[in-house]
């Protein structure tokens, strides 16, 4: 399986990778604390934030690579940014820009 075959979702401390074609769960992972899940795919690493904790997961397997308690940062919904990572909105913006460039080149 390739990374492009997967989509990721998170709910109440749980993260799952789904097969893009079938929607079946390929792997699942559970954080140690309850809370809202924020995800960012950064290359082959899936960055996960849950209630003030950060985790790095192998995006293909769901294996936890590292965790960081982010002591002193507080709780709540995290904003995640990486030079290599893209959110769904970022991917839509890139696709729109590519479509405009393709149309401009054709005219």
XYZ file of N, CA and C in Angstrom:
321
model
N 0.843 -1.177 0.000
C 0.000 0.000 0.000
C 0.886 1.237 0.000
N 0.453 2.255 -0.738
C 1.175 3.521 -0.815
C 0.440 4.582 -0.008
N 1.162 5.612 0.355
C 0.572 6.708 1.103
C -0.591 7.341 0.346
N -0.478 7.411 -0.958
C -1.548 8.006 -1.770
C -2.813 7.156 -1.781
N -2.752 5.928 -1.268
C -3.930 5.047 -1.181
C -4.740 5.301 0.089
N -4.244 6.199 0.968
C -4.867 6.396 2.276
C -5.467 7.789 2.446
N -6.508 7.868 3.265
C -7.029 9.125 3.796
C -7.073 8.964 5.312
N -6.974 10.084 6.031
C -6.860 10.035 7.484
C -7.985 10.814 8.138
N -8.414 10.322 9.300
C -9.449 11.002 10.065
C -9.152 10.834 11.549
N -9.690 11.757 12.343
C -9.508 11.675 13.785
C -10.766 12.089 14.512
N -11.115 11.341 15.549
C -12.274 11.618 16.392
C -11.923 11.285 17.834
N -12.166 12.215 18.765
C -12.065 11.967 20.195
C -10.940 11.001 20.583
N -9.724 11.416 20.392
C -8.466 10.737 20.714
C -8.109 9.579 19.805
N -8.915 9.286 18.809
C -8.623 8.188 17.880
C -8.271 8.718 16.497
N -7.339 8.036 15.848
C -6.943 8.353 14.480
C -7.057 7.071 13.671
N -7.509 7.195 12.432
C -7.613 6.029 11.557
C -7.144 6.396 10.158
N -6.524 5.432 9.503
C -6.199 5.529 8.090
C -7.205 4.652 7.350
N -7.822 5.234 6.329
C -8.811 4.512 5.540
C -8.300 4.300 4.128
N -8.665 3.171 3.554
C -8.370 2.923 2.151
C -9.168 3.924 1.319
N -8.501 4.677 0.485
C -9.135 5.732 -0.305
C -10.235 5.194 -1.215
N -10.094 3.987 -1.714
C -11.066 3.421 -2.655
C -12.253 2.745 -1.972
N -12.013 2.095 -0.829
C -13.069 1.297 -0.196
C -13.615 1.902 1.092
N -12.844 2.787 1.729
C -13.249 3.353 3.009
C -12.989 2.434 4.192
N -12.411 1.272 3.952
C -12.122 0.338 5.049
C -10.944 0.837 5.877
N -11.012 0.569 7.174
C -9.944 0.971 8.085
C -8.709 0.109 7.814
N -7.595 0.771 7.538
C -6.317 0.092 7.311
C -5.561 -0.040 8.631
N -5.540 1.016 9.411
C -4.971 0.983 10.761
C -5.681 2.013 11.621
N -5.578 1.819 12.940
C -6.127 2.797 13.879
C -5.183 2.935 15.062
N -5.251 4.093 15.692
C -4.371 4.420 16.806
C -5.176 5.226 17.806
N -4.829 5.119 19.089
C -5.549 5.837 20.134
C -4.559 6.594 21.009
N -4.822 7.897 21.214
C -4.008 8.728 22.103
C -4.310 8.371 23.551
N -3.467 8.835 24.430
C -3.611 8.528 25.844
C -4.610 9.434 26.545
N -4.968 10.550 25.916
C -5.881 11.518 26.526
C -7.026 11.823 25.575
N -8.205 12.084 26.123
C -9.367 12.447 25.322
C -9.219 13.861 24.788
N -9.885 14.126 23.676
C -9.922 15.487 23.174
C -10.027 15.546 21.672
N -10.155 16.773 21.190
C -10.241 17.058 19.766
C -8.936 16.654 19.089
N -9.026 16.060 17.919
C -7.852 15.587 17.179
C -7.583 16.521 16.005
N -6.349 17.018 15.926
C -5.896 17.804 14.780
C -4.824 16.990 14.070
N -4.902 16.908 12.727
C -3.974 16.098 11.940
C -3.255 16.943 10.896
N -2.016 16.582 10.613
C -1.259 17.169 9.514
C -0.365 16.097 8.932
N -0.514 15.830 7.652
C 0.365 14.886 6.976
C 1.617 15.629 6.533
N 2.757 15.198 7.040
C 4.046 15.828 6.765
C 4.947 14.775 6.141
N 4.930 14.690 4.830
C 5.673 13.630 4.156
C 5.072 12.291 4.517
N 5.872 11.417 5.108
C 5.387 10.099 5.515
C 5.071 10.034 7.005
N 5.080 11.205 7.663
C 4.732 11.260 9.075
C 3.387 11.962 9.228
N 2.539 11.401 10.075
C 1.268 12.019 10.405
C 1.428 12.674 11.767
N 1.349 14.002 11.807
C 1.435 14.732 13.062
C 0.046 14.821 13.651
N -0.067 14.502 14.940
C -1.355 14.444 15.622
C -1.269 15.269 16.897
N -2.270 16.125 17.094
C -2.376 16.869 18.338
C -3.687 16.489 19.006
N -3.599 16.155 20.296
C -4.792 15.817 21.075
C -4.662 16.454 22.449
N -5.498 17.443 22.728
C -5.611 18.029 24.056
C -4.262 18.394 24.686
N -3.431 19.103 23.925
C -2.161 19.564 24.456
C -0.989 18.617 24.274
N -1.209 17.452 23.718
C -0.142 16.490 23.456
C 0.092 16.387 21.950
N 1.349 16.205 21.560
C 1.707 16.016 20.151
C 2.278 14.614 19.962
N 1.946 14.034 18.815
C 2.430 12.702 18.472
C 2.896 12.697 17.022
N 3.897 11.902 16.753
C 4.331 11.649 15.385
C 4.083 10.183 15.073
N 3.244 9.934 14.061
C 2.917 8.562 13.670
C 3.460 8.264 12.288
N 3.862 7.031 12.066
C 4.183 6.576 10.728
C 2.867 6.511 9.958
N 2.741 7.295 8.901
C 1.465 7.412 8.193
C 1.045 6.113 7.511
N 1.984 5.265 7.149
C 1.635 4.008 6.484
C 1.165 2.924 7.443
N 1.682 2.962 8.682
C 1.396 1.869 9.614
C 0.637 2.294 10.864
N 0.673 3.586 11.197
C 0.060 4.054 12.440
C 0.944 3.865 13.655
N 2.155 3.384 13.456
C 3.083 3.174 14.576
C 3.485 4.524 15.167
N 3.398 4.638 16.484
C 3.799 5.870 17.159
C 5.316 5.971 17.164
N 5.836 7.049 16.606
C 7.277 7.264 16.526
C 7.755 8.088 17.721
N 6.984 9.113 18.078
C 7.334 9.951 19.222
C 6.091 10.598 19.806
N 6.260 11.118 21.032
C 5.204 11.896 21.685
C 5.856 13.023 22.463
N 5.104 14.121 22.619
C 5.597 15.275 23.353
C 4.424 15.855 24.133
N 4.563 15.962 25.431
C 3.487 16.457 26.288
C 3.253 17.959 26.136
N 4.138 18.693 25.481
C 4.001 20.137 25.259
C 3.687 20.863 26.561
N 4.434 20.499 27.591
C 4.222 21.060 28.923
C 4.247 22.587 28.905
N 3.236 23.180 29.519
C 3.144 24.619 29.616
C 2.431 25.295 28.456
N 2.042 24.545 27.428
C 1.381 25.140 26.263
C -0.128 25.204 26.404
N -0.702 24.463 27.314
C -2.147 24.486 27.507
C -2.865 23.454 26.661
N -4.187 23.654 26.522
C -5.044 22.695 25.840
C -5.853 23.406 24.767
N -6.553 22.634 23.997
C -7.431 23.212 22.983
C -7.096 22.686 21.599
N -7.676 23.321 20.604
C -7.473 22.928 19.218
C -6.141 23.495 18.740
N -5.301 22.642 18.190
C -3.970 23.056 17.758
C -3.976 23.501 16.301
N -3.080 24.421 16.002
C -2.778 24.779 14.619
C -1.465 24.106 14.272
N -1.441 23.370 13.177
C -0.242 22.644 12.769
C 0.223 23.144 11.412
N 1.513 23.426 11.303
C 2.096 23.900 10.051
C 3.441 23.232 9.879
N 3.756 22.869 8.653
C 5.053 22.296 8.327
C 5.370 22.649 6.887
N 6.631 22.840 6.588
C 7.025 23.123 5.210
C 6.613 21.980 4.290
N 6.650 20.758 4.804
C 6.312 19.590 3.998
C 4.844 19.199 4.087
N 4.149 19.683 5.110
C 2.781 19.249 5.352
C 1.754 20.097 4.634
N 0.601 19.467 4.347
C -0.491 20.180 3.708
C -1.799 19.739 4.326
N -2.674 20.693 4.561
C -4.020 20.382 5.008
C -4.911 20.244 3.789
N -6.126 19.809 3.978
C -7.059 19.681 2.862
C -7.261 21.002 2.146
N -7.390 22.103 2.897
C -7.583 23.417 2.289
C -6.365 23.813 1.457
N -5.167 23.519 1.947
C -3.955 23.839 1.197
C -3.910 23.062 -0.108
N -4.276 21.794 -0.049
C -4.280 20.988 -1.265
C -5.274 21.529 -2.282
N -6.434 22.003 -1.828
C -7.421 22.586 -2.730
C -6.877 23.856 -3.365
N -6.178 24.674 -2.597
C -5.594 25.900 -3.140
C -4.534 25.596 -4.186
N -3.694 24.604 -3.933
C -2.670 24.207 -4.897
C -3.327 23.701 -6.178
N -4.351 22.865 -6.049
C -5.052 22.347 -7.227
C -5.690 23.474 -8.030
N -6.289 24.446 -7.355
C -6.912 25.583 -8.044
C -5.862 26.406 -8.783
N -4.723 26.646 -8.141
C -3.652 27.406 -8.777
C -3.101 26.677 -9.996
N -2.975 25.355 -9.904
C -2.498 24.574 -11.039
C -3.490 24.618 -12.194
N -4.786 24.594 -11.880
C -5.818 24.661 -12.917
C -5.767 26.006 -13.631
N -5.580 27.087 -12.877
C -5.479 28.424 -13.479
C -4.247 28.503 -14.377
N -3.125 27.985 -13.890
C -1.887 28.017 -14.677
C -2.025 27.206 -15.963
N -2.680 26.062 -15.886
C -2.889 25.214 -17.066
C -3.777 25.925 -18.083
N -4.834 26.572 -17.600
C -5.743 27.295 -18.487
C -5.021 28.472 -19.138
N -4.230 29.193 -18.361
C -3.493 30.337 -18.897
C -2.479 29.896 -19.941
N -1.836 28.774 -19.712
C -0.842 28.261 -20.656
C -1.490 27.801 -21.958
N -2.720 27.349 -21.884
C -3.415 26.845 -23.066
C -3.970 27.975 -23.937
N -4.090 29.172 -23.383
C -4.664 30.285 -24.155
C -3.633 31.210 -24.712
